[in-house]
Amino acid sequence: MSVKTDASRQITEGVIWKQLLIFFFPIMLGSFFQQLYNTVDTVVVGQFVGKEALAAVGGSSAQIASLVVGFFTGLSSGASVIIAHFFGARDRRSVSRAVHNAYVLAVAGGIVLTAAGIFLTPSMLEWMNTPGEIMGDAILYLRIYFGALTFTFIYNMGSSILRAAGNSRTPLYYLIICCFANIVLDIVFVAGLEMGVAGAAAATFLSQALSAVLITIRLARDRGALRITLKRMRFTWSILFSQLQLGIPTAVESILFAITNIAIQAALNTFGTDTAAAWSAFGKMDAVFWMVSTSFGIAITSFVGQNHGAGKKDRVKKSTKICLLMDFAVSTVIVILLVAMRTPLFRMFTSDQNVIEIGSRMVLLITPWYVVYVFIEVLAGAMRGVGDVLVPMIITLVGICLLRIAWLVGAMEIAPTINAIIFSYPVTWILTALAFILYYSRKAFLENKKKIR
């Protein structure tokens, strides 16, 4: 049975590099505006409240938020892959069931994690060695942020559903609207009404709620297989099992990434508020790379998913190679710009000279190695697209998470310096990238060998 929807784009035919770019740019711009939510919060509170507020919003709080949202984003990737497979195979009935499964999962997951997050916020911040002078603001910001978690999950899942069907533009339009709403509310609440950290959190809460409403209305009005209705809001257990089977390894992978970042944040917090503020500001600049690379990863997952579902293996391999080249080229440009503009960029967040100097050293230590991570992002995304999630999770667990924690423990014992802690990133990226390249090459070799036989 064919699948026709007003929110879809078939990507199983045509020029690969053009289609990847057409699909990639809306995702990248969407990631950019998504990142602006928290970046605007940190810029506004850093300039109008102070470096303590900057550290509270962008330090430990941001890492914990990334942990929770990353977990659910990973989980939703399973739903996205299943929907892409059904869509590529033109199975309308299964697409509809998978879409309703995904939406219910977002609502249920949001409610559970909201309650847990609000309750556990103080304990998590204490575990991360959050400086005492910013603890109160960090608790306040994070609890309000958790209050909006269900809205965040609904928007992210709705966006994944549309992207799985080839529509990466509609989520972008809604995100642009909500991002500007967040900017206006930030200025009104923080600069105008002087609500401080609470104002920044409230602005994010209202903006996330708006994004959830817009994406829900869009799906409810779809004229095809992506249309959601209240009476169909239930789990189809066989599809849910398949979604979780693919999504849980990716969710675990996201958690492991976040946990290592939290551990590094905890270690850096021991160096004081200036270091925490510098790392907070660097995190917003660092997000430019992740925004681009992650967008390539999402694009190749959906692209490969549809073509795999349609049985077009050659397009799967060609698109992966092309995506690697494009991501590598863009990442090189990002490295050059961040290194060259590091001081002016830090001045956007703070005027404190010590914070700027610490942050500038962080840029020089980490950013040149972004080009190595390209292989991890694109190859892992391509493997998710064909349903291969277990081995990539194991590679990530060992290469990035366990090794990084081991490095961190050793650094704190042998050479407890900021440089030693931060250098854990390039070391683990290099080793993990090599593991992904070897695994992907071996898998491609075995498939070619089967064809020859």
Short mmCIF file of C-alpha atoms in Angstrom, two decimals:
data_model
loop_
_atom_site.label_atom_id
_atom_site.label_comp_id
_atom_site.label_asym_id
_atom_site.label_seq_id
_atom_site.Cartn_x
_atom_site.Cartn_y
_atom_site.Cartn_z
CA MET A 1 0.00 0.00 0.00
CA SER A 2 1.46 3.37 -0.97
CA VAL A 3 2.13 6.18 1.44
CA LYS A 4 1.12 9.70 0.44
CA THR A 5 1.31 12.57 2.86
CA ASP A 6 1.45 16.33 2.58
CA ALA A 7 4.47 16.26 4.87
CA SER A 8 6.70 13.86 2.97
CA ARG A 9 9.57 13.72 0.51
CA GLN A 10 10.82 10.53 -1.12
CA ILE A 11 14.64 10.43 -1.00
CA THR A 12 15.14 7.06 -2.65
CA GLU A 13 15.85 8.54 -6.10
CA GLY A 14 17.83 11.41 -7.58
CA VAL A 15 21.27 12.98 -7.13
CA ILE A 16 22.52 11.97 -3.68
CA TRP A 17 24.66 14.98 -2.73
CA LYS A 18 21.95 17.44 -3.72
CA GLN A 19 19.27 15.57 -1.79
CA LEU A 20 21.51 15.26 1.26
CA LEU A 21 22.12 19.01 1.26
CA ILE A 22 18.43 19.79 0.74
CA PHE A 23 17.64 17.51 3.65
CA PHE A 24 20.60 18.63 5.77
CA PHE A 25 20.18 22.41 5.73
CA PRO A 26 16.75 22.54 7.39
CA ILE A 27 18.00 20.10 10.06
CA MET A 28 21.14 22.19 10.64
CA LEU A 29 19.19 25.43 10.85
CA GLY A 30 16.75 23.70 13.18
CA SER A 31 19.65 22.60 15.38
CA PHE A 32 20.96 26.16 15.30
CA PHE A 33 17.71 27.63 16.53
CA GLN A 34 17.30 24.81 19.06
CA GLN A 35 20.71 25.70 20.46
CA LEU A 36 19.72 29.36 20.59
CA TYR A 37 17.18 28.51 23.30
CA ASN A 38 19.85 27.96 25.91
CA THR A 39 22.50 30.16 24.31
CA VAL A 40 20.27 33.22 24.50
CA ASP A 41 19.59 32.40 28.14
CA THR A 42 23.30 32.35 28.91
CA VAL A 43 24.09 35.51 26.93
CA VAL A 44 21.28 37.48 28.54
CA VAL A 45 21.95 36.38 32.12
CA GLY A 46 25.72 36.71 31.61
CA GLN A 47 25.39 40.31 30.45
CA PHE A 48 22.50 41.50 32.65
CA VAL A 49 22.93 39.42 35.83
CA GLY A 50 26.60 38.33 36.11
CA LYS A 51 29.11 35.52 35.72
CA GLU A 52 27.54 33.56 38.62
CA ALA A 53 24.24 33.43 36.74
CA LEU A 54 26.13 32.51 33.56
CA ALA A 55 27.71 29.55 35.35
CA ALA A 56 24.36 28.54 36.89
CA VAL A 57 22.50 28.47 33.55
CA GLY A 58 25.20 27.11 31.26
CA GLY A 59 27.31 24.92 33.55
CA SER A 60 26.03 22.00 35.59
CA SER A 61 22.40 22.78 34.67
CA ALA A 62 23.13 22.55 30.95
CA GLN A 63 24.95 19.22 31.35
CA ILE A 64 22.07 17.67 33.31
CA ALA A 65 19.54 18.96 30.79
CA SER A 66 21.63 17.47 27.98
CA LEU A 67 21.66 14.13 29.78
CA VAL A 68 17.88 13.91 29.99
CA VAL A 69 17.07 15.35 26.56
CA GLY A 70 19.86 13.31 24.96
CA PHE A 71 18.43 10.12 26.44
CA PHE A 72 15.01 10.74 24.98
CA THR A 73 16.38 11.97 21.65
CA GLY A 74 18.31 8.71 21.37
CA LEU A 75 15.20 6.76 22.27
CA SER A 76 13.17 8.62 19.65
CA SER A 77 15.75 7.75 16.98
CA GLY A 78 14.45 4.19 17.09
CA ALA A 79 10.97 5.44 16.31
CA SER A 80 12.37 7.58 13.50
CA VAL A 81 14.21 4.66 11.88
CA ILE A 82 11.14 2.40 12.03
CA ILE A 83 8.94 5.11 10.49
CA ALA A 84 11.55 5.73 7.76
CA HIS A 85 11.68 2.01 6.94
CA PHE A 86 7.87 1.77 6.70
CA PHE A 87 7.76 4.97 4.68
CA GLY A 88 10.43 3.74 2.26
CA ALA A 89 8.49 0.47 1.87
CA ARG A 90 5.24 2.49 1.30
CA ASP A 91 3.39 0.71 4.13
CA ARG A 92 0.77 3.32 5.12
CA ARG A 93 -0.90 1.33 7.89
CA SER A 94 2.36 0.58 9.68
CA VAL A 95 3.49 4.20 9.33
CA SER A 96 0.33 5.37 11.10
CA ARG A 97 0.76 2.89 13.95
CA ALA A 98 4.42 3.77 14.37
CA VAL A 99 3.61 7.50 14.46
CA HIS A 100 1.02 7.08 17.24
CA ASN A 101 3.40 4.84 19.18
CA ALA A 102 6.05 7.55 18.98
CA TYR A 103 3.75 10.33 20.13
CA VAL A 104 2.44 8.39 23.13
CA LEU A 105 6.02 7.51 24.05
CA ALA A 106 6.92 11.21 24.05
CA VAL A 107 4.05 12.18 26.35
CA ALA A 108 4.56 9.28 28.77
CA GLY A 109 8.34 9.74 28.85
CA GLY A 110 8.01 13.47 29.42
CA ILE A 111 5.69 13.08 32.40
CA VAL A 112 7.86 10.46 34.12
CA LEU A 113 11.17 12.27 33.59
CA THR A 114 9.69 15.64 34.59
CA ALA A 115 8.70 14.28 37.99
CA ALA A 116 12.03 12.51 38.49
CA GLY A 117 14.05 15.53 37.35
CA ILE A 118 12.34 18.03 39.63
CA PHE A 119 12.81 15.73 42.62
CA LEU A 120 16.46 14.84 41.92
CA THR A 121 17.73 18.28 40.86
CA PRO A 122 19.49 19.26 44.14
CA SER A 123 21.20 15.87 44.47
CA MET A 124 22.45 15.92 40.88
CA LEU A 125 23.89 19.42 41.24
CA GLU A 126 25.61 18.52 44.51
CA TRP A 127 27.13 15.42 42.93
CA MET A 128 28.63 17.63 40.22
CA ASN A 129 30.47 19.81 42.76
CA THR A 130 28.43 22.85 41.73
CA PRO A 131 29.93 25.92 43.46
CA GLY A 132 27.90 27.04 46.47
CA GLU A 133 27.44 30.61 45.21
CA ILE A 134 25.53 29.41 42.14
CA MET A 135 23.68 26.43 43.66
CA GLY A 136 20.42 28.28 44.38
CA ASP A 137 20.12 29.73 40.88
CA ALA A 138 21.08 26.40 39.29
CA ILE A 139 18.35 24.53 41.21
CA LEU A 140 15.74 27.13 40.29
CA TYR A 141 16.66 27.18 36.59
CA LEU A 142 16.84 23.40 36.26
CA ARG A 143 13.52 22.73 38.00
CA ILE A 144 11.69 25.16 35.73
CA TYR A 145 13.46 23.59 32.75
CA PHE A 146 12.31 20.13 33.81
CA GLY A 147 8.77 21.48 34.04
CA ALA A 148 8.85 22.01 30.27
CA LEU A 149 10.30 18.58 29.52
CA THR A 150 7.09 17.04 28.16
CA PHE A 151 6.78 19.91 25.68
CA THR A 152 10.41 19.41 24.65
CA PHE A 153 9.87 15.69 24.08
CA ILE A 154 6.69 16.24 22.06
CA TYR A 155 8.43 18.71 19.75
CA ASN A 156 11.52 16.53 19.32
CA MET A 157 9.44 13.42 18.58
CA GLY A 158 7.17 15.31 16.20
CA SER A 159 10.21 16.64 14.37
CA SER A 160 11.67 13.12 14.13
CA ILE A 161 8.40 11.84 12.67
CA LEU A 162 8.36 14.50 9.96
CA ARG A 163 12.06 14.04 9.15
CA ALA A 164 11.61 10.27 8.87
CA ALA A 165 9.10 10.97 6.10
CA GLY A 166 11.52 13.32 4.36
CA ASN A 167 10.15 16.64 5.68
CA SER A 168 12.89 18.57 7.46
CA ARG A 169 11.51 22.05 6.71
CA THR A 170 8.33 22.21 8.78
CA PRO A 171 10.09 21.57 12.14
CA LEU A 172 12.54 24.33 11.19
CA TYR A 173 9.79 26.89 10.58
CA TYR A 174 8.23 26.19 13.97
CA LEU A 175 11.58 26.30 15.71
CA ILE A 176 12.39 29.70 14.21
CA ILE A 177 9.10 31.08 15.51
CA CYS A 178 9.69 29.69 18.99
CA CYS A 179 13.32 30.78 19.10
CA PHE A 180 12.39 34.41 18.42
CA ALA A 181 9.65 34.10 21.03
CA ASN A 182 12.32 32.90 23.48
CA ILE A 183 14.60 35.85 22.65
CA VAL A 184 11.82 38.38 23.18
CA LEU A 185 10.70 36.74 26.44
CA ASP A 186 14.31 36.56 27.69
CA ILE A 187 14.77 40.28 27.15
CA VAL A 188 11.42 41.10 28.75
CA PHE A 189 11.79 38.80 31.77
CA VAL A 190 15.53 39.22 32.48
CA ALA A 191 16.49 42.68 31.19
CA GLY A 192 13.09 44.33 31.58
CA LEU A 193 11.44 42.76 34.62
CA GLU A 194 14.78 41.80 36.25
CA MET A 195 13.59 38.26 37.06
CA GLY A 196 17.15 36.89 36.77
CA VAL A 197 17.68 33.18 36.25
CA ALA A 198 13.98 32.46 36.84
CA GLY A 199 13.10 34.76 33.93
CA ALA A 200 15.45 32.93 31.56
CA ALA A 201 13.96 29.59 32.58
CA ALA A 202 10.38 30.87 32.23
CA ALA A 203 11.16 32.15 28.72
CA THR A 204 12.43 28.71 27.72
CA PHE A 205 9.40 27.01 29.32
CA LEU A 206 6.88 29.11 27.34
CA SER A 207 8.81 28.78 24.09
CA GLN A 208 9.05 24.98 24.38
CA ALA A 209 5.32 24.82 25.09
CA LEU A 210 4.64 26.80 21.92
CA SER A 211 6.81 24.45 19.83
CA ALA A 212 4.92 21.41 21.15
CA VAL A 213 1.56 22.96 20.31
CA LEU A 214 2.64 23.87 16.77
CA ILE A 215 4.07 20.43 15.94
CA THR A 216 0.99 18.69 17.38
CA ILE A 217 -1.39 20.81 15.29
CA ARG A 218 0.72 20.07 12.20
CA LEU A 219 0.52 16.31 12.67
CA ALA A 220 -3.18 16.46 13.53
CA ARG A 221 -3.87 18.26 10.24
CA ASP A 222 -1.69 16.05 8.04
CA ARG A 223 -3.66 14.60 5.13
CA GLY A 224 -1.74 11.33 4.94
CA ALA A 225 -0.21 8.54 7.02
CA LEU A 226 1.42 10.92 9.52
CA ARG A 227 -1.92 12.24 10.78
CA ILE A 228 -2.46 11.76 14.52
CA THR A 229 -5.86 11.39 16.18
CA LEU A 230 -6.78 11.06 19.84
CA LYS A 231 -8.64 7.75 19.38
CA ARG A 232 -5.54 6.09 17.90
CA MET A 233 -3.25 7.21 20.73
CA ARG A 234 -2.13 3.83 22.01
CA PHE A 235 0.80 1.48 21.83
CA THR A 236 1.03 -1.24 19.20
CA TRP A 237 3.30 -3.51 21.19
CA SER A 238 5.11 -5.19 18.30
CA ILE A 239 6.03 -1.81 16.79
CA LEU A 240 6.90 -0.37 20.20
CA PHE A 241 9.24 -3.30 20.81
CA SER A 242 10.99 -2.67 17.48
CA GLN A 243 11.27 1.06 18.21
CA LEU A 244 12.74 0.41 21.66
CA GLN A 245 15.04 -2.30 20.33
CA LEU A 246 16.60 0.27 18.01
CA GLY A 247 16.21 3.30 20.26
CA ILE A 248 17.47 2.01 23.63
CA PRO A 249 21.08 1.40 22.50
CA THR A 250 21.20 4.90 21.01
CA ALA A 251 19.60 6.33 24.17
CA VAL A 252 22.18 4.54 26.31
CA GLU A 253 24.89 5.91 24.03
CA SER A 254 23.55 9.45 24.57
CA ILE A 255 23.46 8.92 28.33
CA LEU A 256 27.04 7.71 28.34
CA PHE A 257 28.14 10.80 26.42
CA ALA A 258 26.29 13.03 28.86
CA ILE A 259 27.63 11.22 31.92
CA THR A 260 31.22 11.69 30.78
CA ASN A 261 30.52 15.38 30.13
CA ILE A 262 28.96 15.66 33.59
CA ALA A 263 32.03 14.03 35.13
CA ILE A 264 34.27 16.52 33.32
CA GLN A 265 32.02 19.39 34.42
CA ALA A 266 32.29 18.15 38.01
CA ALA A 267 36.08 18.07 37.74
CA LEU A 268 36.24 21.56 36.21
CA ASN A 269 33.88 22.92 38.90
CA THR A 270 36.62 22.22 41.46
CA PHE A 271 38.69 25.00 39.82
CA GLY A 272 36.11 27.66 40.77
CA THR A 273 33.45 29.89 39.26
CA ASP A 274 35.70 31.46 36.59
CA THR A 275 36.52 28.05 35.09
CA ALA A 276 32.86 26.97 35.31
CA ALA A 277 31.81 30.18 33.55
CA ALA A 278 34.49 29.75 30.85
CA TRP A 279 33.41 26.16 30.20
CA SER A 280 29.79 27.31 30.10
CA ALA A 281 30.54 29.94 27.45
CA PHE A 282 32.77 27.55 25.49
CA GLY A 283 29.92 25.05 25.49
CA LYS A 284 27.81 27.49 23.48
CA MET A 285 30.58 27.97 20.90
CA ASP A 286 31.33 24.27 20.90
CA ALA A 287 27.65 23.72 20.11
CA VAL A 288 28.19 25.20 16.64
CA PHE A 289 30.19 22.13 15.65
CA TRP A 290 27.79 19.69 17.29
CA MET A 291 24.90 21.44 15.62
CA VAL A 292 26.42 20.83 12.19
CA SER A 293 27.84 17.35 12.75
CA THR A 294 24.73 16.07 14.52
CA SER A 295 22.62 17.39 11.65
CA PHE A 296 24.70 15.38 9.20
CA GLY A 297 24.20 12.36 11.49
CA ILE A 298 20.41 12.84 11.57
CA ALA A 299 20.29 13.42 7.81
CA ILE A 300 22.26 10.27 6.98
CA THR A 301 20.17 8.18 9.39
CA SER A 302 16.89 9.18 7.72
CA PHE A 303 18.42 9.05 4.23
CA VAL A 304 19.88 5.60 4.76
CA GLY A 305 16.71 4.44 6.56
CA GLN A 306 14.43 5.20 3.60
CA ASN A 307 16.83 3.77 1.02
CA HIS A 308 17.42 0.67 3.13
CA GLY A 309 13.66 0.20 3.43
CA ALA A 310 13.38 0.54 -0.35
CA GLY A 311 16.15 -2.06 -0.84
CA LYS A 312 18.59 0.37 -2.51
CA LYS A 313 21.92 -0.75 -1.01
CA ASP A 314 24.14 1.14 -3.46
CA ARG A 315 22.56 4.46 -2.48
CA VAL A 316 23.13 3.58 1.18
CA LYS A 317 26.90 3.20 0.64
CA LYS A 318 27.29 6.15 -1.70
CA SER A 319 25.34 8.51 0.55
CA THR A 320 27.50 7.55 3.55
CA LYS A 321 30.73 8.39 1.69
CA ILE A 322 29.33 11.66 0.38
CA CYS A 323 28.08 12.65 3.82
CA LEU A 324 31.53 11.99 5.32
CA LEU A 325 33.19 14.30 2.80
CA MET A 326 30.65 17.08 3.33
CA ASP A 327 30.84 16.89 7.13
CA PHE A 328 34.64 16.88 7.04
CA ALA A 329 34.77 19.97 4.83
CA VAL A 330 32.29 21.96 6.93
CA SER A 331 33.97 20.93 10.21
CA THR A 332 37.34 22.18 8.93
CA VAL A 333 35.83 25.61 8.26
CA ILE A 334 34.28 25.67 11.74
CA VAL A 335 37.64 24.87 13.36
CA ILE A 336 39.35 27.74 11.52
CA LEU A 337 36.61 30.25 12.43
CA LEU A 338 36.41 29.30 16.12
CA VAL A 339 40.20 29.47 16.59
CA ALA A 340 40.47 32.80 14.78
CA MET A 341 37.45 34.40 16.53
CA ARG A 342 37.83 32.90 20.00
CA THR A 343 38.43 36.13 21.95
CA PRO A 344 35.62 38.21 20.39
CA LEU A 345 33.25 35.26 20.81
CA PHE A 346 33.96 35.00 24.54
CA ARG A 347 33.40 38.73 24.92
CA MET A 348 29.79 38.12 23.83
CA PHE A 349 29.24 36.21 27.06
CA THR A 350 31.35 38.05 29.60
CA SER A 351 33.74 40.96 30.08
CA ASP A 352 35.75 39.15 32.78
CA GLN A 353 39.31 38.89 31.39
CA ASN A 354 40.28 35.80 33.39
CA VAL A 355 37.21 33.91 32.15
CA ILE A 356 38.06 34.92 28.57
CA GLU A 357 41.67 33.70 28.88
CA ILE A 358 40.65 30.34 30.37
CA GLY A 359 38.04 29.85 27.66
CA SER A 360 40.44 30.75 24.85
CA ARG A 361 42.84 28.02 25.99
CA MET A 362 39.94 25.56 25.95
CA VAL A 363 39.21 26.43 22.32
CA LEU A 364 42.82 25.78 21.25
CA LEU A 365 42.89 22.42 23.04
CA ILE A 366 39.64 20.96 21.70
CA THR A 367 38.48 22.48 18.41
CA PRO A 368 41.31 21.27 16.08
CA TRP A 369 40.18 17.72 16.77
CA TYR A 370 36.59 18.20 15.60
CA VAL A 371 37.50 16.77 12.18
CA VAL A 372 38.19 13.40 13.80
CA TYR A 373 34.71 13.17 15.32
CA VAL A 374 33.15 13.40 11.84
CA PHE A 375 33.81 9.68 11.31
CA ILE A 376 32.02 8.76 14.56
CA GLU A 377 28.93 10.86 13.81
CA VAL A 378 28.37 9.89 10.18
CA LEU A 379 29.27 6.19 10.40
CA ALA A 380 27.17 5.72 13.53
CA GLY A 381 24.26 7.53 11.85
CA ALA A 382 24.48 5.33 8.76
CA MET A 383 24.54 2.18 10.89
CA ARG A 384 21.46 3.34 12.80
CA GLY A 385 19.71 3.85 9.47
CA VAL A 386 20.09 0.14 8.60
CA GLY A 387 19.16 -0.94 12.13
CA ASP A 388 22.68 -1.73 13.35
CA VAL A 389 22.76 -0.08 16.79
CA LEU A 390 24.32 -2.57 19.23
CA VAL A 391 27.94 -2.58 18.02
CA PRO A 392 28.08 1.24 17.66
CA MET A 393 26.82 1.49 21.24
CA ILE A 394 29.58 -0.87 22.46
CA ILE A 395 32.25 1.05 20.56
CA THR A 396 31.00 4.30 22.09
CA LEU A 397 30.80 2.77 25.56
CA VAL A 398 34.39 1.56 25.51
CA GLY A 399 36.06 4.17 23.32
CA ILE A 400 34.55 7.40 24.57
CA CYS A 401 32.89 6.73 27.90
CA LEU A 402 34.99 4.17 29.80
CA LEU A 403 38.29 5.42 28.41
CA ARG A 404 37.38 9.06 29.10
CA ILE A 405 36.41 8.29 32.70
CA ALA A 406 39.65 6.35 33.15
CA TRP A 407 41.62 9.27 31.72
CA LEU A 408 39.76 11.69 33.98
CA VAL A 409 40.47 9.65 37.11
CA GLY A 410 44.14 9.41 36.17
CA ALA A 411 44.38 13.12 35.38
CA MET A 412 42.89 14.12 38.73
CA GLU A 413 45.41 11.89 40.51
CA ILE A 414 48.54 12.52 38.44
CA ALA A 415 48.13 15.99 36.90
CA PRO A 416 44.98 17.76 38.17
CA THR A 417 45.02 20.62 35.65
CA ILE A 418 42.40 22.06 33.32
CA ASN A 419 44.46 21.09 30.26
CA ALA A 420 44.85 17.48 31.38
CA ILE A 421 41.11 17.14 31.96
CA ILE A 422 40.09 18.67 28.64
CA PHE A 423 42.59 16.66 26.57
CA SER A 424 40.46 13.58 27.31
CA TYR A 425 38.24 14.69 24.41
CA PRO A 426 40.73 14.44 21.49
CA VAL A 427 42.33 11.24 22.84
CA THR A 428 39.03 9.37 23.05
CA TRP A 429 37.74 10.80 19.75
CA ILE A 430 40.77 9.51 17.87
CA LEU A 431 40.56 5.98 19.30
CA THR A 432 36.78 5.74 18.85
CA ALA A 433 36.93 7.05 15.27
CA LEU A 434 39.51 4.38 14.40
CA ALA A 435 37.22 1.70 15.88
CA PHE A 436 34.24 2.91 13.83
CA ILE A 437 36.28 3.04 10.62
CA LEU A 438 37.56 -0.52 11.15
CA TYR A 439 34.09 -1.87 11.96
CA TYR A 440 32.40 -0.13 9.03
CA SER A 441 35.15 -1.21 6.61
CA ARG A 442 34.97 -4.80 7.86
CA LYS A 443 31.20 -4.87 7.48
CA ALA A 444 31.38 -3.46 3.94
CA PHE A 445 34.08 -6.01 3.07
CA LEU A 446 31.94 -8.93 4.27
CA GLU A 447 28.92 -7.70 2.30
CA ASN A 448 31.00 -7.40 -0.87
CA LYS A 449 32.40 -10.86 -0.28
CA LYS A 450 28.89 -12.30 -0.03
CA LYS A 451 27.97 -10.66 -3.36
CA ILE A 452 31.04 -12.16 -5.07
CA ARG A 453 30.10 -15.62 -3.88
#
